[in-house]
Amino acid sequence: MIAVIDYGMGNLRSVSRALERVGGKIKVTSDREIIENADSLVLPGVGAFSQAMENLDSLDLCSLIRQKIEEGIAFLGICLGLQLLFTESEEGKCAGLDIIPGKVKKFSFKEPLKVPHMGWNAVKKVMSSKCKVMEGIPDGSYFYFAHSYYVEPQDEIAVLTRTEYGLKFTSAICQGNIVGVQFHPEKSADMGLKLLRNFIEHR
Amino acid sequence: MLAKRIIPCLDVKDGRVVKGIHFLNLRDAGDPVEIAAHYSREGADEVVFLDITATIESRPIILEVVKRTAEEVFIPLTVGGGISAVEDIKQLLASGADKVSINTAAVKNPGLIRESSKKFGSQCTVVAIDAKLQKTGLSSDICHLTSDGKWEVYIDSGRTPTGLDALKWAKEVESLGAGEILLTSMDADGTKAGYDLELTKRVSESVDIPVIASGGAGNLEHLYQVLSEGKADAVLAASIFHYGEYTIKEAREYLRSKGIIARN
């Protein structure tokens, strides 16, 4: 069973339906016991980093998520759910779960590029990565993004894909049992569903 | 690089699509869910539902449509029409909409934009602006007006002028936390003679958030013009797709052939 963690940060319906569409058995939950017994975790979320950490904290889920990840559970973070894995964010100068060393930074451009970075953009694989979640997805496929902050891992080895928007930012990470994507696979039509299917099949 | 978006828009009344849709192979050509799924298969980048009934009694109907759409369609869905309070937004998002588009209520209560973006995020708070060229002075001489035109914001489906300048209003909604502007030229809407390039360009250049151009699409060149000259980030169109004049795929291929970055 996949626990889709509900911590009050945005609508989880699309993520849940998309996971079900590709064969996932899911429970949308904030219940510690259900999360404890899940075989995979999905942490979705849109909105403010600081609010998200507050919510996770008040649900007493921070240490549980850390613990499950340490134990090796298959984990997928989407958008804000990716960013929360990092050490800290510029958004509200807030500490994150600190599972992946690195920072979450705000897009800041001199050139006339719009923020949020909103829409479909090409996702380029980092060839050294052996992560299976991108398997069968052609390099440079387009995925749907909607965000103003991006992650900067300290360690290059965690980078799975990069995307160009003013700079080449990390659009997906993979480290052991942890996968995190900045884009929304649940909103990225066929390629998004393919990624979710890969996550379910290779976990 | 970020692709320009092609967004078909459906007018929905009492849970049914209003304008005739002329596709083959649809079981029910009046069902917004089926049509949204069709557009998604064709490669639309997003879909917009505009609920034109939008009375209190009709709310449950559109919520049901949104729920069914979220089961089937895995591209972003924006819903507009009749949103007047945070509770409306909450319900739409909980039903599976990814963004809501606020028009009249944003003018009447700008605090709603701030509240929505704080509570649900800028990325799901779209402000729709209906703009019309103000005919000041020698109003019979239309040609002169476009060069130093000023556009006024209208609300209540274009019935009520507000006295707001469209460019200033666009900046204000950005500062209040809107993540996107859906800009409709009332002058161009329904003409099929092309988007209002000057209006779109002026608005797009005056804000840092994406601008979706709407109103006036009659052929694929119009899409190209407003994405290049008009500096729009996305194009909204209805009839050219609904009546089967062009497919989304044809539009994408045309834009790519003209050097516009569109999804492959």
Tab-separated table of N, CA, C and O in Angstrom, chain A residues 16 22 78 94 101 127 132 169:
chain	number	residue	atom	x	y	z
A	16	SER	N	-3.540	11.006	-6.370
A	16	SER	CA	-4.123	9.716	-6.007
A	16	SER	C	-4.694	9.000	-7.219
A	16	SER	O	-4.451	7.809	-7.432
A	22	VAL	N	-2.290	3.822	-12.710
A	22	VAL	CA	-1.181	2.951	-13.127
A	22	VAL	C	-1.022	1.756	-12.180
A	22	VAL	O	0.043	1.140	-12.112
A	78	ILE	N	6.931	15.008	-4.571
A	78	ILE	CA	6.507	15.739	-5.764
A	78	ILE	C	6.419	17.229	-5.442
A	78	ILE	O	5.766	17.616	-4.480
A	94	CYS	N	13.644	28.736	6.267
A	94	CYS	CA	13.047	27.663	7.056
A	94	CYS	C	13.858	26.377	6.898
A	94	CYS	O	14.352	26.076	5.815
A	101	PRO	N	21.204	16.754	1.651
A	101	PRO	CA	21.907	18.007	1.930
A	101	PRO	C	21.794	18.955	0.732
A	101	PRO	O	22.013	18.548	-0.409
A	127	MET	N	23.173	11.387	-17.418
A	127	MET	CA	23.414	10.040	-17.928
A	127	MET	C	24.010	9.075	-16.905
A	127	MET	O	23.813	7.879	-16.981
A	132	LYS	N	15.791	4.012	-12.006
A	132	LYS	CA	14.901	3.390	-12.990
A	132	LYS	C	13.605	4.166	-13.227
A	132	LYS	O	12.814	3.790	-14.084
A	169	PHE	N	18.496	23.950	-13.738
A	169	PHE	CA	18.216	23.560	-12.355
A	169	PHE	C	17.907	22.065	-12.272
A	169	PHE	O	17.626	21.411	-13.277
